[in-house]
CSV table of C-alpha atoms in Angstrom, one decimal:
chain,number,residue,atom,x,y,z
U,12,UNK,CA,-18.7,21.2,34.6
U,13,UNK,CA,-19.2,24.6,31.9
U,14,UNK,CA,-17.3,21.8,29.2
U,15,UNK,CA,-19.4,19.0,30.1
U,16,UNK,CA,-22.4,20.8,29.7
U,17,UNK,CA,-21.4,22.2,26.4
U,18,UNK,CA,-20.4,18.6,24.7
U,19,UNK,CA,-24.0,17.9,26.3
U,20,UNK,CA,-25.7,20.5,24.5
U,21,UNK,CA,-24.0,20.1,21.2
U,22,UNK,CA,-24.5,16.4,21.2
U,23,UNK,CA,-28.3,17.0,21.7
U,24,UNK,CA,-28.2,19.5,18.7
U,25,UNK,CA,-26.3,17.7,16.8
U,26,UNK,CA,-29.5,14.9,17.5
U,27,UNK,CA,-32.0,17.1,16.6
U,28,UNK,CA,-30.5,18.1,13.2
U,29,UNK,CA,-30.3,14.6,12.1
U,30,UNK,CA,-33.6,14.2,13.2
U,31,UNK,CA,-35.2,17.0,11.8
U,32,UNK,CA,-32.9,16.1,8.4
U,33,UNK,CA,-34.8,12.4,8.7
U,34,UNK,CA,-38.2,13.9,9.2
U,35,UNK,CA,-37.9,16.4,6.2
U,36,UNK,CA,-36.2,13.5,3.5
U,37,UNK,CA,-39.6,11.4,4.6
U,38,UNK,CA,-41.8,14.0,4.3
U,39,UNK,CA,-40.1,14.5,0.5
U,40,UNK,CA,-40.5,10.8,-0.1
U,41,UNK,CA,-44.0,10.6,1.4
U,42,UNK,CA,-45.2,13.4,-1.0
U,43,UNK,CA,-43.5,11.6,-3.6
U,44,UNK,CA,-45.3,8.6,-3.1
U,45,UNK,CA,-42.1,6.9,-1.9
U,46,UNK,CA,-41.4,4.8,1.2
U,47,UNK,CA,-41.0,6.6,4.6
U,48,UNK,CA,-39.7,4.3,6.0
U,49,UNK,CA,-36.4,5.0,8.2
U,50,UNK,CA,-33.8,2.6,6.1
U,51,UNK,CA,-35.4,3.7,3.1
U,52,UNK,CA,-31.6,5.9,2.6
U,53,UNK,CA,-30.1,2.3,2.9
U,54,UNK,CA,-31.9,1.1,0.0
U,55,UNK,CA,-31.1,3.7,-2.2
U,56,UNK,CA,-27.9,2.3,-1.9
U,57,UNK,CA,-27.8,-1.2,-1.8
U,58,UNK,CA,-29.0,-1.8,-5.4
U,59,UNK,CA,-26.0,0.2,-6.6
U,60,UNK,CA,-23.5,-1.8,-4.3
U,61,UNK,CA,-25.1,-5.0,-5.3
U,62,UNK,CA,-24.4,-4.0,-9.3
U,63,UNK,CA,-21.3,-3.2,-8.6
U,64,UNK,CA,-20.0,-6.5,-6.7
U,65,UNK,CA,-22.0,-8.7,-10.2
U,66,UNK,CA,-20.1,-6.5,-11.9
U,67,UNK,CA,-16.6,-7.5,-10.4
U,68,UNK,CA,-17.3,-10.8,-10.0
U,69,UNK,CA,-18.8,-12.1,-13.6
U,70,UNK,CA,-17.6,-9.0,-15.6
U,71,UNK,CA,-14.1,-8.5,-15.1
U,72,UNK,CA,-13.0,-12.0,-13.8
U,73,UNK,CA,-14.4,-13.1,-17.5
U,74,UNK,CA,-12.1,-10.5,-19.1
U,75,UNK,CA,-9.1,-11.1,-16.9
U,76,UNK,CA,-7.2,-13.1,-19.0
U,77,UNK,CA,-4.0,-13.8,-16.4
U,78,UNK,CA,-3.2,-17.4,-16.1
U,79,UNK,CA,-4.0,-18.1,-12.7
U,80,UNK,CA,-2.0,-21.2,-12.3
U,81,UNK,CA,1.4,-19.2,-12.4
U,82,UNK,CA,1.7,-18.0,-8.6
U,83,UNK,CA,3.1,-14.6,-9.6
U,84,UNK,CA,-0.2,-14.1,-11.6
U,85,UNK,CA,-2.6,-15.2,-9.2
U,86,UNK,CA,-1.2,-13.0,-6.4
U,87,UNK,CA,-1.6,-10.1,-9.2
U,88,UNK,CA,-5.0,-11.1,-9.4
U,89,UNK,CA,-6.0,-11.4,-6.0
U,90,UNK,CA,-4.6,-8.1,-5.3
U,91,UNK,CA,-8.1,-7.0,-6.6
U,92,UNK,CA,-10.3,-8.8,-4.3
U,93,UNK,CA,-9.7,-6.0,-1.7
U,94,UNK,CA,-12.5,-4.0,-3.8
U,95,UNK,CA,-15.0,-6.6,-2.9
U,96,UNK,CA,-14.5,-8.1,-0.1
U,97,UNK,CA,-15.4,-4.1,1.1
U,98,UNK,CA,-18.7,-5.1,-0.4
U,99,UNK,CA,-19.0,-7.9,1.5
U,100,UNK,CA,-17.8,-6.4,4.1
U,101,UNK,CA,-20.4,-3.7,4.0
U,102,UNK,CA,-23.3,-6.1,3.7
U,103,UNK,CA,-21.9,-8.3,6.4
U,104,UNK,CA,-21.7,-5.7,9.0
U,105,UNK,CA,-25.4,-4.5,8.2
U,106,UNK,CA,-26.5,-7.7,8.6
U,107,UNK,CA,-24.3,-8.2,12.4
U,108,UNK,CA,-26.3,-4.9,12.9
U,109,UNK,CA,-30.0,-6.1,12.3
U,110,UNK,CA,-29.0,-9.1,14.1
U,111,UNK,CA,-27.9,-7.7,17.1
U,112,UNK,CA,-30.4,-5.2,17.4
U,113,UNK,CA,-33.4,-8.2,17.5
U,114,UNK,CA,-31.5,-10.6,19.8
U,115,UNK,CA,-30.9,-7.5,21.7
U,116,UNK,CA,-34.8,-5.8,22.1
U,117,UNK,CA,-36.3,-9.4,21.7
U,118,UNK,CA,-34.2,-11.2,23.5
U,119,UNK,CA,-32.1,-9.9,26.0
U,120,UNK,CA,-34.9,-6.8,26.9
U,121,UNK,CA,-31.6,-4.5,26.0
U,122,UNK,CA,-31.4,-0.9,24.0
U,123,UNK,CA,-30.9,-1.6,20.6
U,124,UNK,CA,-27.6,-0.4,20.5
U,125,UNK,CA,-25.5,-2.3,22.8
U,126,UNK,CA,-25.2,-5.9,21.7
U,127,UNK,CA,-24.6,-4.5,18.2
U,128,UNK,CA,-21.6,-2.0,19.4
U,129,UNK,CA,-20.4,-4.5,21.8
U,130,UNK,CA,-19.9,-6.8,19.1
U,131,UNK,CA,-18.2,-4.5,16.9
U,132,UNK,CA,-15.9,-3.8,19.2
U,133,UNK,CA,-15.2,-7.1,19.8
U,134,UNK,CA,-14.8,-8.2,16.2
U,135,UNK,CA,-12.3,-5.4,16.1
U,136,UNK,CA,-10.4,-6.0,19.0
U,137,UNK,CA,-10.0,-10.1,17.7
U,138,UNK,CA,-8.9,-8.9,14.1
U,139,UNK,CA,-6.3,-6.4,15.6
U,140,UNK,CA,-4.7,-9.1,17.8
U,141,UNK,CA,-5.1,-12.2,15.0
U,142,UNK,CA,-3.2,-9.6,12.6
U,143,UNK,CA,-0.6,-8.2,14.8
U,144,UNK,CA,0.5,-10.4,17.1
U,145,UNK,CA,-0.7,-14.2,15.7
U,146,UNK,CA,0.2,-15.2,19.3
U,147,UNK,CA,-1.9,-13.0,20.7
U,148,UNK,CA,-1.3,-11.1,23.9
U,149,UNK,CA,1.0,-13.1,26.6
U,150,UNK,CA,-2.0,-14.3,28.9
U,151,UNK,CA,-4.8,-13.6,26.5
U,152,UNK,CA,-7.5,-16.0,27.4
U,153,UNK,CA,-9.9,-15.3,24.7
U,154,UNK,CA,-7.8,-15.8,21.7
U,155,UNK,CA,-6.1,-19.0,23.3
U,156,UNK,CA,-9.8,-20.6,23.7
U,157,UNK,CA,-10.7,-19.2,20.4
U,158,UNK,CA,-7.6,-20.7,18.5
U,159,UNK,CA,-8.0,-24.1,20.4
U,160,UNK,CA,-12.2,-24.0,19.6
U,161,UNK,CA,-11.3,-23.1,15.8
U,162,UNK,CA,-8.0,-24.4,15.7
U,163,UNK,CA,-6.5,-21.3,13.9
U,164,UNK,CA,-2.9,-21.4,13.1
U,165,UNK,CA,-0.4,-18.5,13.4
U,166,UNK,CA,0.6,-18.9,9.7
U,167,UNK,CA,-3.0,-17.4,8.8
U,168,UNK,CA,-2.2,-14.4,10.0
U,169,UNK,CA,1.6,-13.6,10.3
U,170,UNK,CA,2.9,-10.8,11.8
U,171,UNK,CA,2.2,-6.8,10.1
U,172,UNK,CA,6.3,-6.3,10.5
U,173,UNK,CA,7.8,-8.1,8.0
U,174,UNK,CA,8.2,-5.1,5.3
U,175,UNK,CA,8.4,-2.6,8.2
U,176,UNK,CA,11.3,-4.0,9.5
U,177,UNK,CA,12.5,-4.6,6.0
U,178,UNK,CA,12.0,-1.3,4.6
U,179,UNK,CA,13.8,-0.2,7.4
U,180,UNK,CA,16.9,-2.1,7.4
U,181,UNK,CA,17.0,-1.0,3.7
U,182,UNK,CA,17.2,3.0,4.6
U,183,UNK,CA,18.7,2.8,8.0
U,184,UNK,CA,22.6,2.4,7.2
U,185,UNK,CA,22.6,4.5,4.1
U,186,UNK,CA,24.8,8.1,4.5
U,187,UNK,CA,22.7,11.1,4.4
U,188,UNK,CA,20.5,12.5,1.5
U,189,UNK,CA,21.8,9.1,-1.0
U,190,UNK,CA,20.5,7.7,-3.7
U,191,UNK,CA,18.9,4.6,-3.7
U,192,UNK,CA,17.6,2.8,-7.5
U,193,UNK,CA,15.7,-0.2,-7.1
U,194,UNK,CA,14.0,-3.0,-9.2
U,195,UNK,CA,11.5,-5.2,-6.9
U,196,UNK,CA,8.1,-4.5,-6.3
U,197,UNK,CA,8.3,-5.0,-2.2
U,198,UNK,CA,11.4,-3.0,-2.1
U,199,UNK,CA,9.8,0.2,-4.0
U,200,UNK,CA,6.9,-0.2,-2.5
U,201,UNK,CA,7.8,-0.8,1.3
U,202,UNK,CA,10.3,2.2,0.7
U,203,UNK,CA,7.5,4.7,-0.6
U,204,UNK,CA,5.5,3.7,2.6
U,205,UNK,CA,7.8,4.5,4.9
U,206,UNK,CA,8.9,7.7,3.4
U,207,UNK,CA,5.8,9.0,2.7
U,208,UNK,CA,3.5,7.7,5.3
U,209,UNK,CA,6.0,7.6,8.1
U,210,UNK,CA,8.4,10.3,7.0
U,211,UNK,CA,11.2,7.9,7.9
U,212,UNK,CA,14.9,9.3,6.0
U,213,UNK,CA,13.1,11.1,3.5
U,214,UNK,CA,16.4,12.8,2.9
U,215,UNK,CA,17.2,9.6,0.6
U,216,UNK,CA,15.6,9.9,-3.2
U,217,UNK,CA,14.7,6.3,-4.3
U,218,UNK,CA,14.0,5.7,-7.9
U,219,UNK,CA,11.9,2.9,-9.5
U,220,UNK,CA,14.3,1.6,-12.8
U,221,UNK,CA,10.9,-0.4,-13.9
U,222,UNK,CA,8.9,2.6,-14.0
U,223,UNK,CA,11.7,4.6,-15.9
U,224,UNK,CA,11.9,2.4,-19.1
U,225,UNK,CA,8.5,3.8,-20.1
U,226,UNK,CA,8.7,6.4,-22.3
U,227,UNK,CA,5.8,8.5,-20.3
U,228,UNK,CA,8.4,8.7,-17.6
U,229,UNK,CA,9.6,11.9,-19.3
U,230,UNK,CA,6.5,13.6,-17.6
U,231,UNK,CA,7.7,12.3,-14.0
U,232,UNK,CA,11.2,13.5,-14.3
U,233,UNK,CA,9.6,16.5,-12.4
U,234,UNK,CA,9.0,14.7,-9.3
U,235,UNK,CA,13.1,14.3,-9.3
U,236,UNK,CA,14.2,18.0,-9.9
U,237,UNK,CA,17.6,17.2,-8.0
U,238,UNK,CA,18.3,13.9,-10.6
U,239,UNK,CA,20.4,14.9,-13.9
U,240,UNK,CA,18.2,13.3,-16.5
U,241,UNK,CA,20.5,12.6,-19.4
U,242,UNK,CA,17.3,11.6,-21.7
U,243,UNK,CA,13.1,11.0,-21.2
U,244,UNK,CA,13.5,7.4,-19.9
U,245,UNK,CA,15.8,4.9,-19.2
U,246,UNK,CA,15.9,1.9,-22.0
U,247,UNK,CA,18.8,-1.2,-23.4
U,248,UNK,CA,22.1,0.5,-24.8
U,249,UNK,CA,22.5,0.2,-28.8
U,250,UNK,CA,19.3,0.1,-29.5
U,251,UNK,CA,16.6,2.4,-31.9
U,252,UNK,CA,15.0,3.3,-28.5
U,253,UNK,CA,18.4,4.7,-27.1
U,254,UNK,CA,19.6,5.9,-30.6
U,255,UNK,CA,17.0,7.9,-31.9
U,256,UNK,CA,14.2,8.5,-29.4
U,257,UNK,CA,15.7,10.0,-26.4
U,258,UNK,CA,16.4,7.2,-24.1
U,259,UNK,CA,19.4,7.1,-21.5
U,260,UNK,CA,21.5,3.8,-20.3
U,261,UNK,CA,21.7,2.7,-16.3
U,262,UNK,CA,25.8,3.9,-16.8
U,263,UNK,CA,24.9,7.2,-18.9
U,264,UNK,CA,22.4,7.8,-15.8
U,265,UNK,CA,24.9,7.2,-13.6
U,266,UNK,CA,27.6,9.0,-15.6
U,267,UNK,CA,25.4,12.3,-15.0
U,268,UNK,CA,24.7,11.8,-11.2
U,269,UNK,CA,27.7,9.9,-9.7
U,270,UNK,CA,29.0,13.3,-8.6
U,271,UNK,CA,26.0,14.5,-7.4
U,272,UNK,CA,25.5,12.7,-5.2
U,273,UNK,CA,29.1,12.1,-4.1
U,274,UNK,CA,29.5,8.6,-4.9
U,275,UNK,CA,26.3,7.7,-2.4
U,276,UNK,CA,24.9,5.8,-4.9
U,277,UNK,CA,23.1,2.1,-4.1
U,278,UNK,CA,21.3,-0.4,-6.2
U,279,UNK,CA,18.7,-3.2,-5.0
U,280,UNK,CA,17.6,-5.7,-7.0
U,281,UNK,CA,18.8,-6.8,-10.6
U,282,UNK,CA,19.0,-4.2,-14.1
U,283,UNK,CA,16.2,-4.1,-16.3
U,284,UNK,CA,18.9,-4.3,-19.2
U,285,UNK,CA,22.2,-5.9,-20.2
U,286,UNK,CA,24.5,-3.1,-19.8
U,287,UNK,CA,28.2,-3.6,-21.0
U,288,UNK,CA,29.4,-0.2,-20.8
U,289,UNK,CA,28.1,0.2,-17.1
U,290,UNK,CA,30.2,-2.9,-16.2
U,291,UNK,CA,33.4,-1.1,-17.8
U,292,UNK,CA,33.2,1.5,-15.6
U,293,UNK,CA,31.5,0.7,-12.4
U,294,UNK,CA,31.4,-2.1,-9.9
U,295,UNK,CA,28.4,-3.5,-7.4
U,296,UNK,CA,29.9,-4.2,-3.9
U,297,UNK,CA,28.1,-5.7,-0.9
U,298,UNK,CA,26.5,-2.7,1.5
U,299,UNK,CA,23.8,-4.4,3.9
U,300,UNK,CA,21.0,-5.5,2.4
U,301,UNK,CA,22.0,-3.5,-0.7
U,302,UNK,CA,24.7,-3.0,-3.0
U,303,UNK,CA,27.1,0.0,-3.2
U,304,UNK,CA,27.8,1.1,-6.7
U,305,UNK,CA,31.7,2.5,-7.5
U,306,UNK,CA,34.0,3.3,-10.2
U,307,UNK,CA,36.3,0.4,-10.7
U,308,UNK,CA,39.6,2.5,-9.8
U,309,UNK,CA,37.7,2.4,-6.3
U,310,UNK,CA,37.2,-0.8,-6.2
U,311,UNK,CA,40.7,-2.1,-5.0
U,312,UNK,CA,41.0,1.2,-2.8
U,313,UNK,CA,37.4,0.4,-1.1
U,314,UNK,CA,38.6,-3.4,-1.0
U,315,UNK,CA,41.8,-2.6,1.0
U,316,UNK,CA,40.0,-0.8,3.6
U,317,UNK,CA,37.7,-3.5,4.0
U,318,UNK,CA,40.7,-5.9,4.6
């Protein structure tokens, strides 16, 4: 009962700050000359928000100069409409708000906060369910009305798993504390999410070979204090780039961390580069859903066990 009565008290403070906070900001206004009214905050606001959305929409879609006809490109592109559609978004749920409120004081004889929180919990609740599980819940009434009403197909919103699961079976079967170089986009990406965000096999050091052919990768080699760098980035063998300013081959990389790493070394995707001498000296061999790189004497040793 003492706890209750304490959440009680500081929720009723906590009220009469913002209200006393409201009152002064109109008072300020009022001797300003300046609207006291109580979404006069909101409005401060809105012109800002309403720039910045022209802005995204006319100003940089006319300086985007990606063809938008190549698939690749266009998903590049669309990646950006996330930063609008929270515009929207904002705008849209202010609006749900005003709405509710009036059908709820007008016409339902309700506080005005009900219909608008009951309806933001319901949105919620539907987007969680249409994004997780496109199914729905076994038995869910509502959604199996609301697909039949709309017709709404499972392929508009597939399942949240997919790079989860992928990510997953990526790190799971490799030894302890490996390294793992990769080349695709939803491999380094998926990886970095689970590590990072999740803290799943962290022990593993994953490296991006994309990111290393630029020559400001020199100032990341920090990150990697454990990784032998033989040179500032990695770049095409028998080149100027590799001759004279600093640059280091996938085999010369591999030449200084093989060891290391006792020969727990695994490779996703494709090389950046043509690289003869690393095909002298190493081979790729199937490991999962990645590749296992060895030195060729290996290779008929590793082979035989297999057999």
């Amino acid at each position: 009962f003492t706890v209750l009565t304490d959440v009680s008290t500081i929720s009723k403070n906590s009220k009469q700050r913002r209200k006393s906070r409201l009152r002064a900001y109109n008072e300020e206004k009022k001797g300003h000359g300046g609207d006291t009214n109580e979404s006069a905050p909101l409005s401060e606001v809105a012109l800002p928000l309403a720039a910045t959305l022209w802005f995204y929409l006319f100003l940089f879609h006319s300086l985007s100069n990606l063809p938008l006809d190549d698939p690749l490109l266009y998903g590049v592109h669309a990646r950006f409409w996330m930063q609008p559609n929270l515009i929207i978004a904002l705008f849209a749920g202010i609006g749900i708000e005003v709405l509710a409120k009036v059908i709820g004081s007008r016409l339902l004889n309700k506080p005005k906060h009900q219909p608008a929180a009951r309806l933001a919990v319901l949105l919620i609740a539907t987007q969680l369910q249409l994004g997780i599980r496109p199914g729905g819940a076994p038995g869910s009434i509502f959604l199996a009305g609301l697909r039949k009403t709309w017709n709404i197909q499972s392929s508009l919103a597939p399942p949240a798993w997919y790079f989860h699961n992928y990510a997953r079976a990526l790190l799971t079967p490799l030894p302890k504390n490996a390294l793992l170089l990769v080349n695709y986009d939803q491999q380094w990406t998926s990886l970095r999410y689970q590590q990072v965000c999740e803290g799943y096999r962290t022990d593993v050091t994953v490296l991006q070979l994309s990111m290393m052919t630029y020559g400001w990768w020199e100032t990341r080699r920090k990150l990697y204090p454990h990784i032998n760098w033989p040179g500032t980035h990695y770049t095409k063998e028998l080149t100027v780039d590799w001759a004279h300013h600093g640059g280091f081959t996938f085999k010369e990389l591999l030449d200084a961390n093989y060891a290391t790493f006792s020969g727990n070394v695994f490779f996703g995707g494709k090389l950046s580069y043509a690289d003869t001498g690393f095909h002298q000296v190493y081979d790729f061999i199937p490991y999962g859903l990645l590749k296992k790189i060895i030195h060729k004497q290996q290779s008929t040793q590793y082979f035989q066990e297999i057999v």
